[in-house]
Coordinates of C-alpha atoms in Angstrom, one line a residue:
M599 CA 2.1 -48.6 53.4
N600 CA 1.7 -46.6 56.6
R601 CA -1.9 -45.2 56.8
R602 CA -1.6 -43.7 60.1
C603 CA -3.1 -40.1 59.9
R604 CA -1.3 -37.0 60.9
A605 CA -3.0 -35.3 63.8
G606 CA -5.2 -32.5 62.8
R607 CA -4.7 -32.9 59.0
L608 CA -8.1 -33.2 57.2
L609 CA -8.8 -33.9 53.5
V610 CA -12.2 -32.4 52.3
M611 CA -14.1 -34.7 50.3
V612 CA -15.0 -32.0 47.7
L613 CA -13.8 -34.2 44.8
L614 CA -16.1 -36.9 45.6
C615 CA -19.1 -34.5 46.3
A616 CA -19.3 -35.6 49.9
P617 CA -20.0 -33.1 52.6
A618 CA -17.9 -34.8 55.2
A619 CA -14.3 -34.6 55.9
V620 CA -11.8 -37.6 56.4
A621 CA -8.4 -37.7 57.6
A622 CA -5.8 -37.6 55.0
P623 CA -3.1 -40.2 54.6
D624 CA 0.6 -39.6 55.3
S625 CA 1.6 -40.5 51.7
L626 CA 0.3 -41.9 48.3
T627 CA 2.2 -44.4 46.3
V628 CA 2.4 -43.4 42.6
A629 CA 3.2 -46.2 40.2
T630 CA 5.2 -44.6 37.3
W631 CA 8.0 -45.1 34.9
G632 CA 11.2 -43.6 36.5
G633 CA 14.1 -41.8 34.8
A634 CA 13.8 -38.5 33.3
Y635 CA 10.0 -38.8 33.1
E636 CA 9.6 -39.3 36.8
A637 CA 12.1 -36.4 37.4
S638 CA 9.9 -34.2 35.4
Q639 CA 6.8 -35.4 37.4
R640 CA 8.6 -34.7 40.7
K641 CA 9.3 -31.0 39.6
A642 CA 6.0 -30.4 38.0
Y643 CA 3.6 -31.7 40.5
F644 CA 4.8 -34.3 43.0
A645 CA 6.7 -31.7 45.1
P646 CA 4.0 -29.0 44.6
F647 CA 1.3 -31.4 45.7
T648 CA 3.1 -32.3 48.8
A649 CA 3.7 -28.5 49.5
A650 CA 0.0 -27.9 49.0
T651 CA -1.4 -30.8 50.9
G652 CA 1.2 -32.2 53.2
I653 CA 0.8 -35.6 51.6
D654 CA 4.2 -37.1 50.5
I655 CA 4.4 -38.9 47.1
E656 CA 6.3 -42.2 47.2
T657 CA 6.9 -43.9 43.9
A658 CA 6.8 -47.5 42.7
G659 CA 8.5 -48.8 39.7
Y660 CA 6.2 -49.6 36.7
R661 CA 7.1 -50.6 33.1
G662 CA 3.7 -51.1 31.6
G663 CA 1.0 -53.9 31.4
V664 CA -2.0 -54.9 33.3
E665 CA -0.5 -57.8 35.4
P666 CA 1.6 -55.5 37.5
L667 CA -1.3 -53.5 38.6
A668 CA -3.2 -56.7 39.3
R669 CA -0.4 -57.9 41.6
N670 CA -0.1 -54.4 43.5
A671 CA -3.8 -53.2 43.5
D672 CA -3.7 -53.0 47.3
R673 CA -0.1 -51.2 47.5
W674 CA -0.5 -48.5 44.8
D675 CA -2.9 -45.5 45.1
V676 CA -2.3 -44.0 41.6
V677 CA -1.0 -45.6 38.6
D678 CA 0.4 -43.9 35.4
M679 CA -0.7 -46.2 32.4
T680 CA -0.7 -46.2 28.5
M681 CA -4.3 -45.6 27.4
A682 CA -4.4 -49.1 26.0
D683 CA -3.5 -50.8 29.4
H684 CA -5.6 -48.3 31.1
R685 CA -8.6 -49.3 29.2
R686 CA -8.0 -53.0 29.8
A687 CA -7.5 -52.4 33.4
C688 CA -10.7 -50.4 33.8
A689 CA -12.8 -53.1 31.8
G690 CA -11.2 -55.8 34.1
G691 CA -12.3 -53.9 37.3
L692 CA -8.7 -53.1 38.3
L693 CA -9.4 -49.3 38.3
Q694 CA -11.8 -47.4 40.3
P695 CA -14.5 -45.4 38.3
M696 CA -13.6 -41.7 38.3
P697 CA -16.2 -39.7 40.3
D698 CA -18.0 -36.6 38.7
G699 CA -16.3 -33.3 39.3
V700 CA -12.7 -34.5 40.0
L701 CA -11.1 -32.6 37.0
A702 CA -10.3 -28.9 37.2
D703 CA -11.7 -26.4 34.6
A704 CA -9.0 -24.5 32.4
P705 CA -7.9 -21.1 33.8
D706 CA -10.3 -19.3 31.4
G707 CA -13.3 -21.6 32.5
T708 CA -13.4 -24.1 29.7
P709 CA -14.7 -27.3 31.2
P710 CA -12.5 -30.4 31.1
R711 CA -14.5 -32.3 28.5
Q712 CA -13.7 -29.5 26.0
D713 CA -10.2 -28.7 27.1
F714 CA -8.8 -32.2 27.1
L715 CA -7.8 -33.8 23.8
P716 CA -10.3 -36.4 22.2
G717 CA -10.2 -39.8 24.0
S718 CA -8.7 -38.4 27.1
L719 CA -11.4 -38.9 29.4
T720 CA -12.4 -42.5 30.4
R721 CA -14.8 -44.1 32.9
C722 CA -11.8 -44.7 35.2
G723 CA -9.5 -41.7 34.7
V724 CA -8.0 -39.3 32.4
A725 CA -5.0 -38.8 30.1
H726 CA -2.5 -36.3 30.9
I727 CA 0.4 -36.4 28.3
V728 CA 0.9 -37.4 24.7
F729 CA 4.0 -39.3 24.2
S730 CA 5.5 -41.3 21.3
T731 CA 7.5 -44.5 20.6
V732 CA 10.2 -43.5 18.2
I733 CA 13.4 -44.9 16.5
A734 CA 16.5 -43.1 17.3
F735 CA 20.0 -43.6 16.3
D736 CA 23.7 -43.1 17.2
K737 CA 25.0 -40.3 15.0
R738 CA 28.4 -41.6 15.5
A739 CA 27.5 -45.0 13.7
F740 CA 26.4 -43.2 10.5
P741 CA 29.0 -40.4 9.6
G742 CA 27.8 -40.3 6.1
A743 CA 24.1 -40.9 5.1
R744 CA 21.9 -41.2 8.1
P745 CA 18.6 -43.0 8.6
Y746 CA 15.5 -40.9 8.2
R747 CA 12.6 -43.1 7.7
V748 CA 10.9 -46.0 9.6
G749 CA 11.8 -48.5 6.9
H750 CA 15.4 -48.0 7.5
L751 CA 15.2 -49.9 10.8
F752 CA 14.7 -53.0 8.5
E753 CA 17.7 -52.3 6.3
P754 CA 20.8 -53.5 8.3
D755 CA 22.7 -53.8 5.0
L756 CA 22.3 -50.2 4.3
Y757 CA 22.4 -49.0 8.0
P758 CA 24.4 -51.6 9.8
G759 CA 24.5 -52.4 13.4
K760 CA 22.3 -53.9 16.3
R761 CA 18.7 -52.7 16.9
A762 CA 17.4 -52.2 20.5
L763 CA 13.7 -52.9 20.4
Q764 CA 11.1 -53.0 23.2
Q765 CA 10.0 -56.6 24.0
R766 CA 6.4 -56.0 23.2
P767 CA 4.7 -56.2 19.8
D768 CA 3.6 -52.5 20.3
A769 CA 4.9 -50.1 17.4
I770 CA 7.3 -52.6 15.9
L771 CA 4.4 -54.3 14.2
E772 CA 3.1 -51.0 12.7
W773 CA 6.5 -50.2 11.6
A774 CA 7.0 -53.5 10.0
L775 CA 3.9 -52.8 7.8
R776 CA 4.9 -49.3 7.1
S777 CA 8.1 -50.5 5.7
Y778 CA 6.1 -52.3 2.9
G779 CA 4.4 -48.9 2.3
V780 CA 1.1 -49.8 3.9
P781 CA -0.9 -46.6 4.4
V782 CA -1.2 -45.3 8.1
A783 CA -5.0 -45.4 7.8
D784 CA -4.8 -49.3 6.8
L785 CA -2.4 -50.5 9.5
Y786 CA -4.8 -51.8 12.1
G787 CA -7.2 -53.3 9.6
L788 CA -4.5 -55.3 8.1
L789 CA -3.0 -56.3 11.5
S790 CA -6.5 -57.6 12.5
T791 CA -5.9 -60.4 9.7
E792 CA -3.7 -63.4 9.5
R793 CA -2.1 -62.0 6.3
G794 CA -1.1 -58.7 8.0
L795 CA 0.3 -60.4 10.9
R796 CA 2.4 -62.8 8.7
L797 CA 3.7 -59.8 6.9
A798 CA 4.7 -58.0 10.0
F799 CA 6.5 -61.0 11.6
R800 CA 8.2 -61.9 8.2
R801 CA 9.8 -58.4 8.3
L802 CA 10.9 -58.9 11.9
E803 CA 12.4 -62.2 11.0
Q804 CA 14.6 -60.5 8.6
I805 CA 16.4 -58.6 11.4
R806 CA 16.0 -61.1 14.2
E807 CA 19.8 -61.6 14.6
Q808 CA 20.3 -57.9 14.9
I809 CA 17.7 -57.3 17.8
V810 CA 18.6 -56.7 21.2
W811 CA 15.5 -56.6 23.3
W812 CA 14.8 -54.2 26.2
R813 CA 12.2 -53.9 29.0
D814 CA 13.3 -50.9 31.0
P815 CA 12.9 -47.8 28.8
A816 CA 16.3 -46.4 30.3
E817 CA 18.0 -49.5 28.8
A818 CA 17.2 -48.3 25.2
V819 CA 18.9 -44.9 25.8
R820 CA 21.9 -46.8 27.6
L821 CA 22.4 -49.2 24.7
L822 CA 22.7 -46.4 22.1
V823 CA 25.0 -44.1 24.3
E824 CA 27.3 -47.0 25.1
Q825 CA 27.4 -47.9 21.4
E826 CA 26.1 -51.5 22.0
V827 CA 23.4 -50.7 19.2
T828 CA 23.2 -48.2 16.5
M829 CA 19.4 -47.9 16.5
A830 CA 16.8 -48.1 19.1
S831 CA 12.9 -47.9 19.7
G832 CA 12.0 -45.8 22.8
Y833 CA 10.0 -43.0 24.2
N834 CA 10.7 -39.6 22.6
G835 CA 11.0 -37.7 25.9
R836 CA 13.8 -39.9 27.1
F837 CA 15.7 -39.6 23.8
F838 CA 15.3 -35.8 24.1
D839 CA 16.7 -35.7 27.6
A840 CA 19.7 -37.8 26.4
A841 CA 20.4 -35.8 23.4
V842 CA 19.3 -32.3 24.3
V843 CA 19.8 -32.0 28.0
R844 CA 22.8 -34.3 28.4
G845 CA 24.3 -33.7 25.0
Q846 CA 24.6 -37.3 23.8
P847 CA 25.0 -37.8 20.0
L848 CA 21.6 -39.2 19.4
E849 CA 19.0 -38.3 16.8
I850 CA 15.2 -39.1 16.6
I851 CA 13.5 -40.3 13.4
W852 CA 10.2 -38.8 13.5
D853 CA 8.8 -40.7 10.5
G854 CA 6.4 -43.2 11.7
Q855 CA 6.2 -42.1 15.3
V856 CA 3.5 -44.1 17.2
Y857 CA 2.0 -41.6 19.5
E858 CA -0.6 -42.2 22.3
L859 CA -2.1 -40.9 25.5
E860 CA -0.8 -41.7 29.0
A861 CA -3.5 -41.7 31.7
W862 CA -4.0 -41.7 35.4
G863 CA -6.0 -44.2 37.2
V864 CA -6.7 -45.1 40.9
P865 CA -6.4 -48.9 41.6
S866 CA -9.4 -50.7 42.9
G867 CA -7.5 -51.8 46.1
S868 CA -6.4 -48.3 47.2
D869 CA -7.8 -47.4 50.6
A870 CA -6.9 -43.8 50.0
A871 CA -9.2 -43.0 47.1
A872 CA -10.2 -39.4 48.1
A873 CA -6.5 -38.4 48.3
A874 CA -5.6 -40.2 45.2
W875 CA -8.4 -38.4 43.1
Q876 CA -7.1 -35.1 44.7
F877 CA -3.8 -35.7 43.3
V878 CA -5.1 -36.6 39.8
R879 CA -7.0 -33.3 40.0
F880 CA -3.8 -31.4 41.0
A881 CA -1.6 -33.2 38.4
T882 CA -3.9 -32.5 35.5
R883 CA -4.4 -28.8 36.1
T884 CA -3.5 -26.6 33.3
E885 CA -0.5 -25.2 35.1
S886 CA 0.8 -28.6 36.2
L887 CA 0.8 -30.0 32.7
A888 CA 2.3 -26.8 31.3
R889 CA 5.1 -27.0 33.9
Q890 CA 6.0 -30.6 33.2
A891 CA 6.4 -29.8 29.4
T892 CA 9.2 -27.4 30.5
W893 CA 11.1 -30.5 31.7
I894 CA 10.5 -33.2 29.2
A895 CA 9.2 -33.3 25.6
Y896 CA 5.8 -34.8 26.1
G897 CA 2.7 -33.0 24.9
P898 CA 0.2 -31.8 27.5
A899 CA -3.3 -33.6 26.9
R900 CA -5.0 -30.2 27.6
R901 CA -5.3 -27.6 25.0
S902 CA -5.0 -24.8 27.6
A903 CA -1.6 -26.4 28.7
A904 CA -0.2 -27.0 25.3
R905 CA -0.7 -23.4 24.4
Q906 CA 1.7 -22.5 27.2
V907 CA 4.5 -24.7 26.2
A908 CA 7.7 -22.5 25.7
E909 CA 11.2 -23.4 26.8
H910 CA 13.2 -26.1 28.6
A911 CA 13.4 -24.9 32.2
A912 CA 17.2 -25.7 32.5
T913 CA 18.6 -25.3 29.0
G914 CA 16.3 -22.6 27.5
V915 CA 15.8 -24.8 24.3
A916 CA 12.5 -24.2 22.6
M917 CA 10.3 -27.2 23.4
Q918 CA 7.7 -27.0 20.6
P919 CA 10.0 -28.6 18.0
H920 CA 10.8 -31.5 20.2
M921 CA 7.1 -32.4 20.9
P922 CA 5.4 -35.5 19.3
T923 CA 2.3 -33.1 18.6
T924 CA 4.3 -30.6 16.7
E925 CA 2.6 -30.4 13.3
A926 CA 5.6 -31.5 11.3
H927 CA 6.0 -34.6 13.2
L928 CA 2.5 -35.6 12.8
E929 CA 2.6 -35.6 9.0
T930 CA 3.6 -39.3 9.0
A931 CA 2.6 -40.2 12.5
I932 CA 0.7 -43.3 13.6
R933 CA -1.9 -42.7 16.4
K934 CA -1.8 -45.9 18.4
D935 CA -5.2 -47.5 18.5
A936 CA -5.8 -48.0 22.1
D937 CA -9.1 -49.7 21.6
W938 CA -7.6 -52.2 19.3
Y939 CA -4.8 -52.9 21.6
A940 CA -7.1 -53.4 24.5
R941 CA -9.2 -55.9 22.5
T942 CA -6.4 -57.8 20.9
R943 CA -3.7 -57.7 23.8
G944 CA -4.1 -61.5 25.0
R945 CA -3.8 -63.0 21.5
L946 CA -1.4 -60.5 20.2
D947 CA 1.1 -61.1 23.1
E948 CA 0.6 -64.9 22.5
R949 CA 1.5 -64.5 18.9
F950 CA 4.5 -62.4 19.7
N951 CA 5.8 -64.6 22.5
A952 CA 5.5 -67.6 20.2
W953 CA 7.6 -65.9 17.5
L954 CA 10.2 -64.9 20.1
A955 CA 10.4 -68.5 21.5
A956 CA 10.9 -69.8 17.9
G957 CA 14.0 -68.0 17.6
T958 CA 15.6 -69.6 20.7
R959 CA 15.1 -73.3 19.6

């Protein structure tokens, strides 16, 4: 990336508690997820950040995991990661420690540590939204009785058709155990045992022939809209955009939603750390997060921002009923255990990939 500095433009190092000033870069490269989500970021804080600082935001495509960060640590300046991947990357030295004093207070003066949701602040960054992985279905496929609970994903005889699932064990293993009636509180304890994994993969095996795997989140929506599948896992904000904003005949099953935090981090190889942390501060201000929630149905990770969520900026639709953090949606929700995934990612992926391979022999 071009690091030539614009003449006369200085970035004051207030975020790093340094008295000196350094020249600001022309641009920052932010690795993020594309689609309706990236569009909401552009409106909420990419464009406003550029207007405020003169620093352009360029984006790089990212679909999750730690390995892409390892390959691009010297090309990306900021990366938008799930909390489980963020914690793994931080522990592995792939993210820089977050300097003290980076985050802004809430408008009423509440300090960040009290304003952000529990678990939002890490050694290497901060969460900014709450999103969830949910199951959605094509309403055209079920003109009569429609699926309404997570166990219906595993009942193709009752609710026929292909299922589009993300090609990762995340969420689908929790759903598999929930389909047996395992209480939410016991999921990760059971998945930590060989018995729990056997039960989960046995349930997946029962629908193996109905599964269409996706890697790009946009693919889950496309497969549903084009009627190639009748049910799909995916991110609630993308299904909201398709159903509410674009009027597609899709509906979310909130039962068993797996919700988690999404976090900002600065890669260890970035040579624009001061500007990168300035961006993190700007993007996680109360007003920035509240503004993003008017464009996509992801809950702000700050209490002060969540209180400001109102209507969709383009359609006028009330946003609270579509948020994963809405009280009714939390009744049967699963909070993804980011620490558990960070600890088990290697062996969990190995087990999942072995199961996938067994089906191609």
